[in-house]
């Protein structure tokens, strides 16, 4: 049986190794996963209560258009509900966007390395992918502009960027947005928005009124701690969202996810606390790098990628054997770096101690 030609050579998304698999492989009783940028502090206590209250409704289909959570998010953001599109994580919102607007002969422009699903979705739709290398870990917007032509349907700006944690500042983004053709959609993928502390990070939502081609994606999977429930959303002008909505699967977000998101949104003190603890964790890693003369990218996310002074795959395997799951930078174009999700203070210190132990072992062997 033949597959769609565009799928040939594509690999499915590779998540971090499951905890139970690592336990079995290395005979460990405890494993700490710092590979998938999940919130180590979980989710708001209000979420559990909302889920418990929803259990009796499991036999019923969810609200396919997610009206209740859409209304709450719209009020929180200061937009109209018609400007929002919900999905099974922001991943699905990006898929819906590509399904709606891309066809063979079109192209997208994106950075490299960045979130791989931009490329993946475009290839499935038969579109050309034009990749522009990062400059010092940041999107090279000038070079991306040069790649745009009359067939460019979507430009992706992952902001902050995964896997580097860097960001495009407001001045650069505004200048870029003003030069992109009006019939090319600019996606500002802001999955890590709630972790950002930089004063000059773009305030994108007010820009939607001025730029009908701007589309923003955000998620409840990261700071809100609802990764397993899969719910995210896109924000754009109502006319853009209306064009995308027919490409959305029916009932694509569950009742539990919708109500959990409503509860999570109401507890902004939890988000503030997570942001503060995350900043302390980022500082913990930066201090380690400075003390040892290791390169790192300043991060506005809940992860950091930094040099480990050795082949990344070797360090990855060492940490794995000690019960720490991280991401090797080898496949990301950074062969001596690892990407680490910020954990609790104790988890971070434990991993850093194992890095020191690895280097001590190498020096003495």
Coordinates of C-alpha atoms in Angstrom, one line a residue:
X1 CA 0.0 0.0 0.0
X2 CA 1.5 3.3 -1.1
X3 CA 1.8 6.3 1.3
X4 CA 1.4 9.9 0.4
X5 CA 4.7 10.8 -1.4
X6 CA 5.3 13.8 1.0
X7 CA 5.5 11.4 3.9
X8 CA 8.5 9.5 2.5
X9 CA 11.5 10.1 4.6
X10 CA 9.6 11.9 7.4
X11 CA 10.1 10.6 10.9
X12 CA 7.4 11.0 13.6
X13 CA 8.1 13.4 16.4
X14 CA 10.5 11.9 19.0
X15 CA 9.6 12.8 22.6
X16 CA 12.0 12.4 25.4
X17 CA 12.6 8.9 26.8
X18 CA 9.8 7.6 29.1
X19 CA 10.7 7.5 32.8
X20 CA 9.7 3.9 33.2
X21 CA 11.8 2.8 30.3
X22 CA 14.9 4.5 31.7
X23 CA 14.2 2.8 35.1
X24 CA 14.1 -0.6 33.5
X25 CA 17.1 0.0 31.3
X26 CA 19.5 1.1 34.1
X27 CA 17.9 -0.5 37.1
X28 CA 17.0 2.8 38.7
X29 CA 14.3 3.4 41.3
X30 CA 14.1 7.1 40.7
X31 CA 14.4 9.0 37.4
X32 CA 14.0 12.8 36.8
X33 CA 12.8 13.9 33.4
X34 CA 14.2 17.2 32.3
X35 CA 13.8 16.8 28.6
X36 CA 10.3 17.9 27.5
X37 CA 10.0 21.3 29.1
X38 CA 7.2 20.3 31.4
X39 CA 6.4 22.3 34.5
X40 CA 8.2 20.6 37.5
X41 CA 5.7 22.3 39.9
X42 CA 2.7 20.7 38.3
X43 CA -0.5 22.7 37.8
X44 CA -2.7 24.9 40.0
X45 CA -4.6 23.1 42.8
X46 CA -7.7 24.5 41.2
X47 CA -7.2 22.3 38.2
X48 CA -7.6 19.1 40.2
X49 CA -10.9 20.3 41.6
X50 CA -12.2 21.2 38.2
X51 CA -11.3 17.7 36.8
X52 CA -13.0 16.0 39.7
X53 CA -16.1 17.9 39.0
X54 CA -16.0 16.9 35.4
X55 CA -15.8 13.1 35.9
X56 CA -19.6 12.7 35.8
X57 CA -19.7 14.1 32.3
X58 CA -17.4 11.6 30.6
X59 CA -20.1 9.9 28.5
X60 CA -21.0 13.2 26.8
X61 CA -19.2 14.8 23.8
X62 CA -17.3 18.0 24.6
X63 CA -18.3 21.4 23.3
X64 CA -16.7 21.2 19.9
X65 CA -16.1 24.9 19.7
X66 CA -14.9 25.2 23.3
X67 CA -17.2 28.2 23.9
X68 CA -16.7 28.5 27.7
X69 CA -12.9 28.4 27.8
X70 CA -12.9 30.5 24.6
X71 CA -14.9 33.2 26.4
X72 CA -12.6 33.1 29.5
X73 CA -9.4 33.3 27.5
X74 CA -10.8 36.1 25.3
X75 CA -11.7 38.1 28.4
X76 CA -8.2 37.5 29.9
X77 CA -6.4 38.5 26.7
X78 CA -8.8 41.4 25.8
X79 CA -9.9 40.0 22.4
X80 CA -13.1 38.8 20.9
X81 CA -14.0 35.0 21.2
X82 CA -14.2 34.9 17.4
X83 CA -10.5 35.6 17.3
X84 CA -9.6 32.3 19.0
X85 CA -9.1 28.8 17.7
X86 CA -8.5 25.9 20.2
X87 CA -6.7 22.8 19.5
X88 CA -5.3 19.5 20.9
X89 CA -2.2 21.5 22.1
X90 CA -0.9 24.5 20.1
X91 CA 0.7 21.7 17.9
X92 CA -2.7 21.0 16.4
X93 CA -3.4 24.7 15.9
X94 CA -0.2 24.9 13.8
X95 CA -1.2 21.8 11.9
X96 CA -4.7 23.3 11.1
X97 CA -3.0 26.5 9.9
X98 CA -0.8 24.5 7.5
X99 CA -3.7 22.3 6.4
X100 CA -5.7 25.4 5.6
X101 CA -3.2 27.5 3.7
X102 CA -0.5 25.3 2.2
X103 CA -0.5 23.3 -1.0
X104 CA 2.2 22.1 -3.5
X105 CA 4.0 25.0 -5.0
X106 CA 3.8 27.1 -1.8
X107 CA 6.6 27.6 0.6
X108 CA 7.2 28.5 4.2
X109 CA 10.1 30.3 5.8
X110 CA 11.4 29.3 9.1
X111 CA 14.6 29.3 11.3
X112 CA 16.9 26.4 12.0
X113 CA 17.1 24.9 14.5
X114 CA 13.6 25.6 15.8
X115 CA 10.4 23.7 16.6
X116 CA 10.5 20.9 14.0
X117 CA 6.7 20.6 13.4
X118 CA 6.7 23.7 11.2
X119 CA 8.8 21.8 8.7
X120 CA 7.0 18.6 9.3
X121 CA 3.5 20.0 8.7
X122 CA 4.6 21.9 5.6
X123 CA 6.3 18.9 4.0
X124 CA 3.1 16.8 4.5
X125 CA 1.1 19.5 2.6
X126 CA 3.7 19.4 -0.2
X127 CA 5.1 22.9 0.4
X128 CA 8.7 23.8 0.1
X129 CA 10.6 24.6 3.3
X130 CA 13.1 27.5 3.3
X131 CA 15.3 27.4 6.4
X132 CA 17.5 30.2 7.7
X133 CA 20.2 29.5 10.3
X134 CA 20.0 31.2 13.6
X135 CA 22.5 34.0 14.4
X136 CA 23.9 33.5 17.9
X137 CA 20.8 31.4 18.7
X138 CA 18.3 34.1 17.5
X139 CA 16.2 34.3 14.4
X140 CA 17.9 36.1 11.6
X141 CA 14.9 38.1 10.5
X142 CA 16.7 40.0 7.8
X143 CA 17.8 36.8 6.1
X144 CA 14.3 35.4 6.5
X145 CA 12.8 38.4 4.7
X146 CA 15.1 37.7 1.8
X147 CA 13.7 34.2 1.5
X148 CA 10.1 35.4 1.1
X149 CA 8.6 35.5 -2.4
X150 CA 5.2 35.5 -4.0
X151 CA 4.7 31.8 -3.1
X152 CA 5.5 32.2 0.6
X153 CA 2.3 31.5 2.5
X154 CA 3.6 31.3 6.1
X155 CA 6.7 32.6 8.0
X156 CA 7.2 31.0 11.4
X157 CA 8.9 32.9 14.3
X158 CA 9.2 30.7 17.4
X159 CA 9.4 33.3 20.1
X160 CA 11.0 32.5 22.5
X161 CA 12.8 29.9 20.3
X162 CA 13.0 26.2 21.0
X163 CA 15.7 24.8 21.4
X164 CA 17.8 27.9 22.2
X165 CA 15.5 29.8 24.6
X166 CA 16.4 33.1 22.9
X167 CA 13.9 35.7 21.8
X168 CA 13.3 38.3 19.1
X169 CA 12.8 41.7 20.7
X170 CA 10.0 44.1 20.1
X171 CA 11.9 46.5 17.8
X172 CA 13.2 43.7 15.6
X173 CA 9.8 42.0 15.4
X174 CA 7.9 45.2 14.5
X175 CA 10.4 46.1 11.8
X176 CA 10.1 42.5 10.4
X177 CA 6.3 42.5 10.5
X178 CA 6.1 45.9 8.7
X179 CA 8.2 44.4 5.8
X180 CA 6.5 41.0 5.3
X181 CA 4.0 41.0 2.4
X182 CA 0.4 41.3 3.7
X183 CA -0.7 38.1 2.0
X184 CA 2.0 36.1 3.9
X185 CA 0.9 34.8 7.4
X186 CA 3.4 35.6 10.2
X187 CA 3.1 33.1 13.0
X188 CA 4.5 34.2 16.4
X189 CA 4.7 30.9 18.3
X190 CA 4.6 31.9 22.0
X191 CA 4.4 28.5 23.7
X192 CA 6.7 29.8 26.5
X193 CA 5.2 33.2 26.8
X194 CA 4.3 32.9 30.5
X195 CA 7.9 32.4 31.4
X196 CA 9.2 35.5 29.7
X197 CA 10.6 38.3 31.9
X198 CA 12.4 40.5 29.2
X199 CA 11.1 44.0 29.2
X200 CA 11.4 44.3 25.4
X201 CA 9.6 41.1 24.4
X202 CA 7.0 41.9 21.7
X203 CA 3.5 42.6 22.9
X204 CA 1.9 40.9 19.9
X205 CA -1.8 40.8 20.6
X206 CA -2.5 44.5 20.1
X207 CA -0.7 44.2 16.7
X208 CA -3.4 41.9 15.4
X209 CA -5.7 44.9 14.6
X210 CA -2.9 46.5 12.5
X211 CA -1.7 43.3 10.8
X212 CA -4.4 40.9 9.6
X213 CA -1.7 38.4 8.6
X214 CA -0.4 38.0 12.2
X215 CA -1.3 34.8 14.0
X216 CA -0.2 34.0 17.5
X217 CA -0.1 30.6 19.2
X218 CA 0.0 29.8 22.9
X219 CA -0.5 26.8 25.1
X220 CA -1.6 25.4 28.4
X221 CA 1.0 22.7 28.2
X222 CA 4.0 24.6 29.6
X223 CA 3.6 27.1 32.5
X224 CA 0.0 26.1 33.2
X225 CA 1.1 22.4 33.6
X226 CA -1.6 20.8 31.5
X227 CA 0.7 19.0 29.0
X228 CA -1.1 15.6 29.3
X229 CA -4.5 17.2 28.6
X230 CA -3.4 18.7 25.3
X231 CA -5.0 22.1 24.9
X232 CA -3.6 25.2 23.2
X233 CA -5.0 28.0 21.1
X234 CA -4.3 30.5 18.3
X235 CA -5.2 34.2 18.2
X236 CA -5.8 36.2 15.0
X237 CA -8.3 38.4 13.2
X238 CA -11.7 36.8 13.1
X239 CA -11.6 36.5 9.3
X240 CA -8.4 34.5 9.5
X241 CA -9.7 32.2 12.3
X242 CA -12.9 31.6 10.3
X243 CA -10.9 30.4 7.3
X244 CA -9.1 27.9 9.6
X245 CA -12.1 26.6 11.5
X246 CA -13.4 24.2 8.9
X247 CA -10.0 22.4 8.9
X248 CA -10.4 21.6 12.6
X249 CA -11.4 18.1 13.7
X250 CA -14.7 17.9 15.5
X251 CA -14.5 17.7 19.3
X252 CA -10.7 18.2 19.1
X253 CA -10.4 19.3 22.8
X254 CA -11.9 17.3 25.6
X255 CA -14.2 18.5 28.3
X256 CA -11.7 17.8 30.9
X257 CA -9.0 19.8 29.1
X258 CA -11.4 22.7 28.6
X259 CA -12.5 22.9 32.2
X260 CA -8.9 22.4 33.5
X261 CA -7.8 25.3 31.3
X262 CA -10.5 27.5 32.7
X263 CA -9.4 26.7 36.2
X264 CA -5.7 27.1 35.4
X265 CA -6.3 30.5 33.8
X266 CA -8.0 31.8 36.9
X267 CA -5.0 31.1 39.1
X268 CA -2.4 33.6 37.9
X269 CA -0.7 33.6 41.3
X270 CA 0.4 30.1 40.5
X271 CA 1.9 31.2 37.2
X272 CA 3.7 34.1 38.9
X273 CA 5.2 31.7 41.5
X274 CA 6.3 29.3 38.7
X275 CA 7.9 32.1 36.8
X276 CA 9.9 33.3 39.8
X277 CA 11.1 29.8 40.7
X278 CA 11.9 29.2 37.0
X279 CA 14.1 32.3 36.9
X280 CA 16.0 31.1 40.0
X281 CA 16.6 27.8 38.2
X282 CA 17.8 29.5 35.0
X283 CA 20.2 31.6 37.2
X284 CA 21.4 28.3 38.8
X285 CA 22.4 27.0 35.4
X286 CA 23.9 30.3 34.2
X287 CA 26.0 30.6 37.4
X288 CA 27.3 27.0 36.8
X289 CA 28.3 27.9 33.2
X290 CA 30.0 31.1 34.2
X291 CA 32.0 29.5 37.0
X292 CA 33.3 26.8 34.6
X293 CA 33.7 29.0 31.5
X294 CA 31.0 27.2 29.5
X295 CA 28.9 28.8 26.7
X296 CA 25.1 29.1 27.1
X297 CA 22.2 30.9 25.5
X298 CA 20.4 33.3 27.8
X299 CA 16.9 31.8 28.1
X300 CA 13.4 33.3 28.4
X301 CA 11.8 29.9 28.7
X302 CA 11.7 27.0 31.2
X303 CA 14.8 25.3 29.6
X304 CA 18.4 26.2 28.9
X305 CA 20.8 24.9 26.3
X306 CA 24.5 25.0 27.3
X307 CA 27.9 23.7 26.4
X308 CA 29.1 20.7 28.4
X309 CA 32.6 20.6 27.1
X310 CA 32.3 17.1 25.7
X311 CA 30.3 15.2 23.0
X312 CA 26.6 15.8 23.8
X313 CA 25.5 12.3 23.1
X314 CA 28.2 11.0 25.6
X315 CA 27.0 13.3 28.3
X316 CA 23.4 12.5 27.5
X317 CA 24.1 8.8 28.1
X318 CA 26.0 9.4 31.3
X319 CA 23.1 11.5 32.7
X320 CA 20.6 8.9 31.6
X321 CA 22.5 6.2 33.5
X322 CA 22.3 8.4 36.6
X323 CA 18.6 9.0 36.3
X324 CA 18.5 12.3 34.5
X325 CA 16.7 12.6 31.1
X326 CA 17.8 15.6 29.1
X327 CA 18.1 16.4 25.4
X328 CA 21.3 16.0 23.5
X329 CA 22.2 18.9 21.3
X330 CA 23.8 16.7 18.7
X331 CA 20.6 16.4 16.5
X332 CA 20.0 20.2 17.0
X333 CA 23.2 21.4 15.5
X334 CA 24.9 21.9 18.8
X335 CA 27.1 18.8 19.2
X336 CA 28.6 19.8 22.6
X337 CA 25.5 21.2 24.2
X338 CA 22.6 19.7 26.1
X339 CA 19.1 21.2 26.5
X340 CA 17.8 20.9 30.0
X341 CA 14.3 21.7 31.4
X342 CA 14.6 23.7 34.5
X343 CA 13.5 21.6 37.5
X344 CA 13.3 22.2 41.2
X345 CA 16.4 23.6 42.9
X346 CA 17.3 20.1 44.1
X347 CA 16.8 18.5 40.7
X348 CA 18.9 21.1 39.0
X349 CA 21.7 20.7 41.5
X350 CA 21.6 17.0 41.3
X351 CA 22.1 17.1 37.5
X352 CA 24.9 19.7 37.8
X353 CA 26.7 17.5 40.3
X354 CA 26.5 14.6 37.9
X355 CA 28.0 16.8 35.2
X356 CA 30.9 17.6 37.5
X357 CA 31.3 13.9 38.3
X358 CA 31.4 13.1 34.6
X359 CA 34.2 15.5 33.9
X360 CA 36.1 14.3 37.0
X361 CA 35.8 10.8 35.8
X362 CA 37.0 11.7 32.3
X363 CA 40.0 13.6 33.7
X364 CA 41.1 10.7 36.0
X365 CA 40.7 8.0 33.3

